Structures are given as structure tokens and as C-alpha cells.
PDB file of C-alpha atoms in Angstrom:
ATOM      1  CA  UNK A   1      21.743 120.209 -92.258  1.00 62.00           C
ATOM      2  CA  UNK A   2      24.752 121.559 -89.501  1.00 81.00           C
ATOM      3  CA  UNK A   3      24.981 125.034 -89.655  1.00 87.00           C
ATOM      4  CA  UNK A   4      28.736 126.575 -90.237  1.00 91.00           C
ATOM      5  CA  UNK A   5      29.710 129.216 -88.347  1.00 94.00           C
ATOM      6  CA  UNK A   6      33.373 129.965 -89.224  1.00 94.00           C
ATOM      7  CA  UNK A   7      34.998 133.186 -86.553  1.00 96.00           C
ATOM      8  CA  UNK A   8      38.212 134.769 -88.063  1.00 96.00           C
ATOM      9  CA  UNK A   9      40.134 137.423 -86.054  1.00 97.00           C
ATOM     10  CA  UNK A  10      41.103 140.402 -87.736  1.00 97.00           C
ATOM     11  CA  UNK A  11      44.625 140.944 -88.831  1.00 97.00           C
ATOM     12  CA  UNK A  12      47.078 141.666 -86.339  1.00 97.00           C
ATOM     13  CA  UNK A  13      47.462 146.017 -85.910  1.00 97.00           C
ATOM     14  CA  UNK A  14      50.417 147.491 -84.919  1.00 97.00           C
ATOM     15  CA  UNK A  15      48.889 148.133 -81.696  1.00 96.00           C
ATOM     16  CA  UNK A  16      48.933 144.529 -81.310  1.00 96.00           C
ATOM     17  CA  UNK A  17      52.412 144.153 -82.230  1.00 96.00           C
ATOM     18  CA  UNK A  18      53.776 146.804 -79.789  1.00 96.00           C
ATOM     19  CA  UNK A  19      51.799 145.058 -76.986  1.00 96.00           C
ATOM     20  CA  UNK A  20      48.957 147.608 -76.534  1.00 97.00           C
ATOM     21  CA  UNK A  21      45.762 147.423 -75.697  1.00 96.00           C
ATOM     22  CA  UNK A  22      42.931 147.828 -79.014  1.00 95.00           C
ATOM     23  CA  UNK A  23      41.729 151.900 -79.337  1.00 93.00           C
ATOM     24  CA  UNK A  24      39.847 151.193 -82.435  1.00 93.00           C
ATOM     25  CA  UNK A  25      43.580 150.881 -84.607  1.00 94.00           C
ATOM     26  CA  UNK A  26      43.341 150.536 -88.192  1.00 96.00           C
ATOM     27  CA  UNK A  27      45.073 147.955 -90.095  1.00 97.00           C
ATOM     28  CA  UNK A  28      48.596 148.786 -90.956  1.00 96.00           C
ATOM     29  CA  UNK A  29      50.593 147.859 -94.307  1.00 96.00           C
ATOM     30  CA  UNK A  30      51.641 144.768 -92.477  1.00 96.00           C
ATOM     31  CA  UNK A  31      48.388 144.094 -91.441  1.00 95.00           C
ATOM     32  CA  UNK A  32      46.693 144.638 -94.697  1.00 94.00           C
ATOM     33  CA  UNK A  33      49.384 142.182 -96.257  1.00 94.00           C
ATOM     34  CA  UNK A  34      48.938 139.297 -94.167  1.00 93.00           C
ATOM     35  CA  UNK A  35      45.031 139.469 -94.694  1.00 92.00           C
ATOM     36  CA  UNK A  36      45.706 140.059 -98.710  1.00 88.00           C
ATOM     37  CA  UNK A  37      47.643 136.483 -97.744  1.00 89.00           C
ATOM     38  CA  UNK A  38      45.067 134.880 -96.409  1.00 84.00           C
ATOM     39  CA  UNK A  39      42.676 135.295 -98.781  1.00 74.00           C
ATOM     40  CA  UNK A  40      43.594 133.048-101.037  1.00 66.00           C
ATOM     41  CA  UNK A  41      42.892 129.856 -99.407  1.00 64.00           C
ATOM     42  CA  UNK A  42      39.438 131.156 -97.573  1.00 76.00           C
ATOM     43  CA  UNK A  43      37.125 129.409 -99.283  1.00 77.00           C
ATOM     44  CA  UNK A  44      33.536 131.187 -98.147  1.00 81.00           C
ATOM     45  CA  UNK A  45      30.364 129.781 -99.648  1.00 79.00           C
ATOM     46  CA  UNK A  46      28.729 132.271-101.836  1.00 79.00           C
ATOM     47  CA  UNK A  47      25.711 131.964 -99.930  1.00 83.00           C
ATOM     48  CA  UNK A  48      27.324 133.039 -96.883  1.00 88.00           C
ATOM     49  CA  UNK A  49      26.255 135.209 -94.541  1.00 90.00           C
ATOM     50  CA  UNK A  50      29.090 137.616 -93.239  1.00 94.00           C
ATOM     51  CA  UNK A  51      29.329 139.773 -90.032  1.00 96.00           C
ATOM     52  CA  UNK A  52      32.132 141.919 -89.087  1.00 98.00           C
ATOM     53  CA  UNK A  53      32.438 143.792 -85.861  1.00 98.00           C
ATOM     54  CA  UNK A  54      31.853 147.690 -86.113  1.00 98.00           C
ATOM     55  CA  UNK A  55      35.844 148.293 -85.268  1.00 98.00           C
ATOM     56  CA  UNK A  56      38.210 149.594 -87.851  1.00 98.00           C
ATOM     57  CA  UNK A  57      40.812 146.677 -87.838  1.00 98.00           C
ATOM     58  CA  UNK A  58      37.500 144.301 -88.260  1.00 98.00           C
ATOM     59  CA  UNK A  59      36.319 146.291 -91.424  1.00 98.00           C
ATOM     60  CA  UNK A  60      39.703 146.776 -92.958  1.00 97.00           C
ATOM     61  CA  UNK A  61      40.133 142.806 -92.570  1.00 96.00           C
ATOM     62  CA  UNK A  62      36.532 142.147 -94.301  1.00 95.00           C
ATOM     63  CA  UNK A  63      38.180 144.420 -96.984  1.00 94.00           C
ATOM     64  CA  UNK A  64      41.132 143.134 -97.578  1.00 93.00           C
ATOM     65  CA  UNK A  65      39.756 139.555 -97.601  1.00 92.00           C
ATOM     66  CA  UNK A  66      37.306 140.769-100.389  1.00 90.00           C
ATOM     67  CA  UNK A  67      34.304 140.266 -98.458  1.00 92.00           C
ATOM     68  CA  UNK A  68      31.290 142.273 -98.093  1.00 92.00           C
ATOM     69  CA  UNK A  69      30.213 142.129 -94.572  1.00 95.00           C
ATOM     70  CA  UNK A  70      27.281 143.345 -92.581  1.00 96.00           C
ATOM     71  CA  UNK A  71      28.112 145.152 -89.393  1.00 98.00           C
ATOM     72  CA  UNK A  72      26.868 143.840 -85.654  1.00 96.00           C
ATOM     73  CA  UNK A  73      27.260 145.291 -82.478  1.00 96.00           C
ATOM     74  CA  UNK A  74      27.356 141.722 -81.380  1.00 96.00           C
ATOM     75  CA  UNK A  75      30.516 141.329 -82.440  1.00 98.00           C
ATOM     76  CA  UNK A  76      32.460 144.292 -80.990  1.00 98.00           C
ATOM     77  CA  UNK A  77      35.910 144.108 -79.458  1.00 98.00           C
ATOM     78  CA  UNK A  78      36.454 143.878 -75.423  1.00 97.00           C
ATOM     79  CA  UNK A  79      35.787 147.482 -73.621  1.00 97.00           C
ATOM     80  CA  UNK A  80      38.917 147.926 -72.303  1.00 97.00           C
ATOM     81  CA  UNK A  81      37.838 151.012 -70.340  1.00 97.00           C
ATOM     82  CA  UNK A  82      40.964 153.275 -68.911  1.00 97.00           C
ATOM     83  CA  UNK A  83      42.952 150.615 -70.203  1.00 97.00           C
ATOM     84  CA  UNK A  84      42.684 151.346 -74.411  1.00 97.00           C
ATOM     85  CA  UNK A  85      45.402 152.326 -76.140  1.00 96.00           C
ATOM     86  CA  UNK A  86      48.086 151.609 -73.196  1.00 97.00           C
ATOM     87  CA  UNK A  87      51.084 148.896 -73.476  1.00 97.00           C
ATOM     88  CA  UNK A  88      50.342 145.656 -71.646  1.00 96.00           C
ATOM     89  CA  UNK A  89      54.289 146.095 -70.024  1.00 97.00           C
ATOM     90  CA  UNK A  90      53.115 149.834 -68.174  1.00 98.00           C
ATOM     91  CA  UNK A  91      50.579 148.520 -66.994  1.00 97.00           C
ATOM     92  CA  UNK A  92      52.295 145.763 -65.344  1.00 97.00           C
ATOM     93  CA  UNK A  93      54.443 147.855 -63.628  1.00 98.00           C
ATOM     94  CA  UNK A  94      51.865 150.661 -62.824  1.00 97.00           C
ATOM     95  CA  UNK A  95      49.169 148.548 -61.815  1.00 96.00           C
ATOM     96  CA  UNK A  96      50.624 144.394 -61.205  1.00 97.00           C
ATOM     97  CA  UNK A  97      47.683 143.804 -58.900  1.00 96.00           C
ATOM     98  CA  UNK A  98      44.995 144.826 -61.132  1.00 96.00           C
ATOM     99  CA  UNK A  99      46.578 143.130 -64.212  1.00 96.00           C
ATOM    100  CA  UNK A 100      47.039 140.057 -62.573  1.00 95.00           C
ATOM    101  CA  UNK A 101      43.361 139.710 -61.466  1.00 95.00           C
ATOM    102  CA  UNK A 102      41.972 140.648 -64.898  1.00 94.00           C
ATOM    103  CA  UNK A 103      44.288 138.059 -66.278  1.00 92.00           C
ATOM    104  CA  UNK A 104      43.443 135.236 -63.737  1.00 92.00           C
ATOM    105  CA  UNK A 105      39.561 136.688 -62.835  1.00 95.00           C
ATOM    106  CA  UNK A 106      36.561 135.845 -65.706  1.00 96.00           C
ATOM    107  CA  UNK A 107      34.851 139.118 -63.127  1.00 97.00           C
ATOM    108  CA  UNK A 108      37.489 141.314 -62.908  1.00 96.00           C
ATOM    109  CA  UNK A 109      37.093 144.638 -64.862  1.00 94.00           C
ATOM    110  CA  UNK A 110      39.514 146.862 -62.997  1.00 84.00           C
ATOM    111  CA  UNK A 111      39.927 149.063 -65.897  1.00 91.00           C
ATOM    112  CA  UNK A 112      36.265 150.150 -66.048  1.00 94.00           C
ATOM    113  CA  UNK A 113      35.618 148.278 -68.966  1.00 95.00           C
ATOM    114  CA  UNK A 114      34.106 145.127 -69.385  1.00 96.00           C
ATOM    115  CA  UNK A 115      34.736 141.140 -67.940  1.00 97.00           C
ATOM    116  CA  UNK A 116      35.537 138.328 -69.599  1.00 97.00           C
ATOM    117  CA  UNK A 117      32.078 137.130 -67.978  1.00 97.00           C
ATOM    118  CA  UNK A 118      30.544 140.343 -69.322  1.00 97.00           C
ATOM    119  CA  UNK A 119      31.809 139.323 -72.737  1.00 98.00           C
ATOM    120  CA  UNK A 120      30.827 135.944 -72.856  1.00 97.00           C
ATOM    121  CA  UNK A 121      27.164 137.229 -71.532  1.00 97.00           C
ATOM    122  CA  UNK A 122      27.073 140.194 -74.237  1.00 97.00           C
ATOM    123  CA  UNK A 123      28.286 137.465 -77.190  1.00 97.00           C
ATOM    124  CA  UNK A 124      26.161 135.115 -76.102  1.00 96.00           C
ATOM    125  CA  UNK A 125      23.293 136.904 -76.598  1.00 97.00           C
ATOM    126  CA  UNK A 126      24.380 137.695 -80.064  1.00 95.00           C
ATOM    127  CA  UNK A 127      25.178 133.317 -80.581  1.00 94.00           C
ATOM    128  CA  UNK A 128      21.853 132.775 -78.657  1.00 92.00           C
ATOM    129  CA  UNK A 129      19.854 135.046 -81.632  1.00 91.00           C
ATOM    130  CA  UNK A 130      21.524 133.699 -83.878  1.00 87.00           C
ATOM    131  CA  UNK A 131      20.627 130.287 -82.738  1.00 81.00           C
ATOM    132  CA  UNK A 132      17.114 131.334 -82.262  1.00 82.00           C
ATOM    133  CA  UNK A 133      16.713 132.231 -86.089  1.00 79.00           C
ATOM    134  CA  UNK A 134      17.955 129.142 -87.194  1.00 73.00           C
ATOM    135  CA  UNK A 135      15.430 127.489 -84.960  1.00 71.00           C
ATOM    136  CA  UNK A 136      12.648 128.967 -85.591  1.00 71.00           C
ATOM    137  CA  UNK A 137      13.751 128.914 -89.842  1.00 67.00           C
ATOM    138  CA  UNK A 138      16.005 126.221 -90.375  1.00 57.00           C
ATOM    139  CA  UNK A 139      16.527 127.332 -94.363  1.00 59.00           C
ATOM    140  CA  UNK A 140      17.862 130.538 -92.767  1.00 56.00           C
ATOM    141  CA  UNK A 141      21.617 130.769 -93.954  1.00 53.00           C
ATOM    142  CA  UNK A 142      23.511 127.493 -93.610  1.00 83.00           C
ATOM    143  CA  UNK A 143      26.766 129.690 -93.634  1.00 90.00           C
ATOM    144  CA  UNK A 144      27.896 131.864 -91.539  1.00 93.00           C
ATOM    145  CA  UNK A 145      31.085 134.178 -91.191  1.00 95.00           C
ATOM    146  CA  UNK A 146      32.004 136.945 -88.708  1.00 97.00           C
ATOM    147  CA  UNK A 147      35.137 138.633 -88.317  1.00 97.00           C
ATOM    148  CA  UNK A 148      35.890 140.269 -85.104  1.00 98.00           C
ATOM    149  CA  UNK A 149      38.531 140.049 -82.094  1.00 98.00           C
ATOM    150  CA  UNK A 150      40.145 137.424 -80.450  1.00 98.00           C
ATOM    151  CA  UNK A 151      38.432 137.759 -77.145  1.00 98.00           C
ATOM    152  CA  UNK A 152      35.063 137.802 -78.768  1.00 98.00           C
ATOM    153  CA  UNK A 153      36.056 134.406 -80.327  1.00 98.00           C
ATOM    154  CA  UNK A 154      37.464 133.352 -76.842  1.00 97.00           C
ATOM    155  CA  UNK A 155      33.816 134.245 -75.332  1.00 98.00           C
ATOM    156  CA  UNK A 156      31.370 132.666 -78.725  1.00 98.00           C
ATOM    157  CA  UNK A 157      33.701 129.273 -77.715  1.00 98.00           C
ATOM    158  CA  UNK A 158      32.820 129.288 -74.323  1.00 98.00           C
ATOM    159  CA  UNK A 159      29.788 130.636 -74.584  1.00 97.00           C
ATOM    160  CA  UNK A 160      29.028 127.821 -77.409  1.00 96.00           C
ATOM    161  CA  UNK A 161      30.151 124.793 -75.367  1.00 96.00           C
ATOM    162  CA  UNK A 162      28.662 125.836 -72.285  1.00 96.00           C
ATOM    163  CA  UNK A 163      32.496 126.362 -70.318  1.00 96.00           C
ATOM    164  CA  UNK A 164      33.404 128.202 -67.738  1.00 96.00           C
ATOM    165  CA  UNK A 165      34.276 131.773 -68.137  1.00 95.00           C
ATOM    166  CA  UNK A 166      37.477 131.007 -66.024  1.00 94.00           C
ATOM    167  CA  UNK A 167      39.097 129.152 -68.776  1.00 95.00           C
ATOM    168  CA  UNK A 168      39.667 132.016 -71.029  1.00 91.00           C
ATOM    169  CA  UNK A 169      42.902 132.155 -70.743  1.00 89.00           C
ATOM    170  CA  UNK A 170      43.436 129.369 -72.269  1.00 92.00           C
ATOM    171  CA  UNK A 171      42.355 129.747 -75.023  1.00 95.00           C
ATOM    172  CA  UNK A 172      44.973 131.300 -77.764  1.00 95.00           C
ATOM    173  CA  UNK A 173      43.432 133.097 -80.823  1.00 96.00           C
ATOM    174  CA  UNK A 174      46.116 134.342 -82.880  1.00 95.00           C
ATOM    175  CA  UNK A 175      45.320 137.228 -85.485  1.00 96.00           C
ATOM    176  CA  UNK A 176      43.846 135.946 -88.640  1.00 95.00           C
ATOM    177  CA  UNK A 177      42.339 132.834 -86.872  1.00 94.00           C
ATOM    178  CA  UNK A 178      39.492 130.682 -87.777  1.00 93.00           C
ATOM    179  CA  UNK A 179      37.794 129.060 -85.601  1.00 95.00           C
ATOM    180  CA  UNK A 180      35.055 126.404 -86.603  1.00 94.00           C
ATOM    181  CA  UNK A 181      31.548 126.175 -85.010  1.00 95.00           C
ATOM    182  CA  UNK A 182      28.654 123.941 -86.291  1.00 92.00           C
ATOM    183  CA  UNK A 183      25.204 124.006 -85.311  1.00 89.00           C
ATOM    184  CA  UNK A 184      23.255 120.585 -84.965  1.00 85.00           C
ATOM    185  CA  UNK A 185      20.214 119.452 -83.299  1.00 83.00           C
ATOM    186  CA  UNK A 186      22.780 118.667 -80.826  1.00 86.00           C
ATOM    187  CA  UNK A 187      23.578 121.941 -80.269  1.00 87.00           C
ATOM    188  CA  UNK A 188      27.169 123.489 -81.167  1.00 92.00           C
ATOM    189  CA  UNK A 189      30.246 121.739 -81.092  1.00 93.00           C
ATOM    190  CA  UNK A 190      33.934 123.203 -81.829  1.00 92.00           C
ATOM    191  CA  UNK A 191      34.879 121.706 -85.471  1.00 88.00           C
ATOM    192  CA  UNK A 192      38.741 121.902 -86.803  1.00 80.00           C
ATOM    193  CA  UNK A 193      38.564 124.672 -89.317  1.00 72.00           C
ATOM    194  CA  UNK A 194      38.059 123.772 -93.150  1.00 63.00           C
ATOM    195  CA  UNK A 195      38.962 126.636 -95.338  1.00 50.00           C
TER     196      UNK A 195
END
């Protein structure tokens, strides 16, 4: 039997909204609303295993979807380094050069933090456990959810299909996402998501 691994993206923050890098935001009214809305057509199996990253806006999604949810490392955000908390449009100003490579670049990391190649590497070892367990039990959970960020989705995709780290950027992952993965003796493949 395929295993299901279903990735939704926490609600969007205001952080988001205002075009700012994450600092560990909370959810916002807004934010807590559109997950309250999205719970009603999730379907999860009640055998379901569920992650959620360590973040705030992770947890306070897992909340508001009704879910009880284990916390992973695995699964945290992007470091951002010297770059949390500040607005996307400074920095473009402040620092064009830098944005543009981190934008463009799987390596770059110009803010300190980490690179999308970093990411996919830290992720994938998280996928590759996971993968691992089911291999070595194959009763282990057929069902699994984690909620966590959009770039961590961006990097268990790539990561998942064995792509290149360079094509990041195109992948979009908008807030409240879901993202289908199933697990096969083929390895993964990238399913359309059932809810």
C-alpha cells in the first residue's frame, strides 16, 4: 500500500501579508480565520500521523485546523539569518545584489542564514527517515500529515523527486497549501491533492 504524505503550509501571518520575512509570527485573526475555513473540507484519516514544525504560525495552524500534531525539528521554517523580521521591499533597495542572488542562487545565503540547498539537504534528511521507517516497517503509518512553511514544502518536493535545487523558484506554495506526496516501491511521486 502507497504511503500518503499530505504537506499543508501554515496560514498566511501578517508578516506575510506586509511582505516580511518569518520571525517566528503568530497567526493573526485573519490568519486564524482562513485556517478555521479550511478545515472543513480537510479530510485527515484518523489514523494519521501529524507533524507540525516547532514555529508559532505552524502550531497555531495545527490548532485551528483541530489537529493534534507532534512537533519535528525537521520541519522548521527557512533560517533567514540577519534577514528575519525585515520587509522583502528594504531589502531590495538596501541590499539588490544580495537579494537577487538568494532569489536566483539554490547556494546563496547572504543573510547568514541558510540555502535553499541547505534546506533541501536538512528536509531531506527528515523525508529520507521517514522513508527509512516505512522501509524497514511497512505497517508503520500509511498517513502522514505535516504542517510547516512554504519553503520547506518547496525543498520535501525537490528533495522527493530528485530536482535540482535551482528550480525553487518555481515552485509557488501559497499559505494554506497542500501538497500531495505518495510513497511506492517506486519511490515518491508528486500526487494532485485529495482532501
Amino acid at each position: 500500500m502507497d504511503t500518503r504524505l499530505l504537506l499543508i503550509s501554515h496560514a498566511s501571518t501578517a508578516a506575510m501579508r506586509a511582505g516580511r520575512f518569518p520571525a517566528d509570527d503568530p497567526l493573526d485573526a485573519r490568519g486564524l480565520a482562513e485556517a478555521g475555513a479550511a478545515c472543513a473540507p480537510l479530510s485527515i484519516p484518523d489514523n494519521a500521523a501529524i507533524f507540525v514544525s516547532p514555529a508559532v504560525c505552524a502550531r497555531d495552524t495545527a490548532s485551528a485546523l483541530g489537529v493534534a500534531a507532534t512537533v519535528h525539528e525537521g520541519l522548521a521554517d527557512m533560517d533567514y539569518g540577519l534577514w528575519r523580521g525585515r520587509r522583502l521591499a528594504d531589502l531590495a533597495v538596501e541590499a539588490p545584489q544580495e537579494l537577487a542572488a538568494w532569489t536566483h542562487d539554490p547556494d546563496a545565503a547572504a543573510h547568514g542564514g541558510e540555502s535553499f540547498t541547505q534546506l533541501v539537504k536538512r528536509v531531506g534528511q527528515w523525508l529520507d527517515a521517514l522513508d527509512n521507517a516505512l522501509s524497514e516497517e511497512p505497517r508503520n503509518a500509511q498517513n502522514i500529515v505535516a504542517i510547516t512553511h512554504a519553503p520547506v514544502i518547496r525543498a520535501v518536493i525537490v528533495h522527493a523527486l530528485g530536482a535540482s535545487p535551482a528550480v525553487f523558484p518555481r515552485i509557488e506554495i501559497a499559505p494554506l497549501a497542500m501538497v500531495e506526496l505518495r510513497r511506492s516501491r517506486r519511490g515518491w511521486a508528486w500526487w494532485p491533492a485529495s482532501q
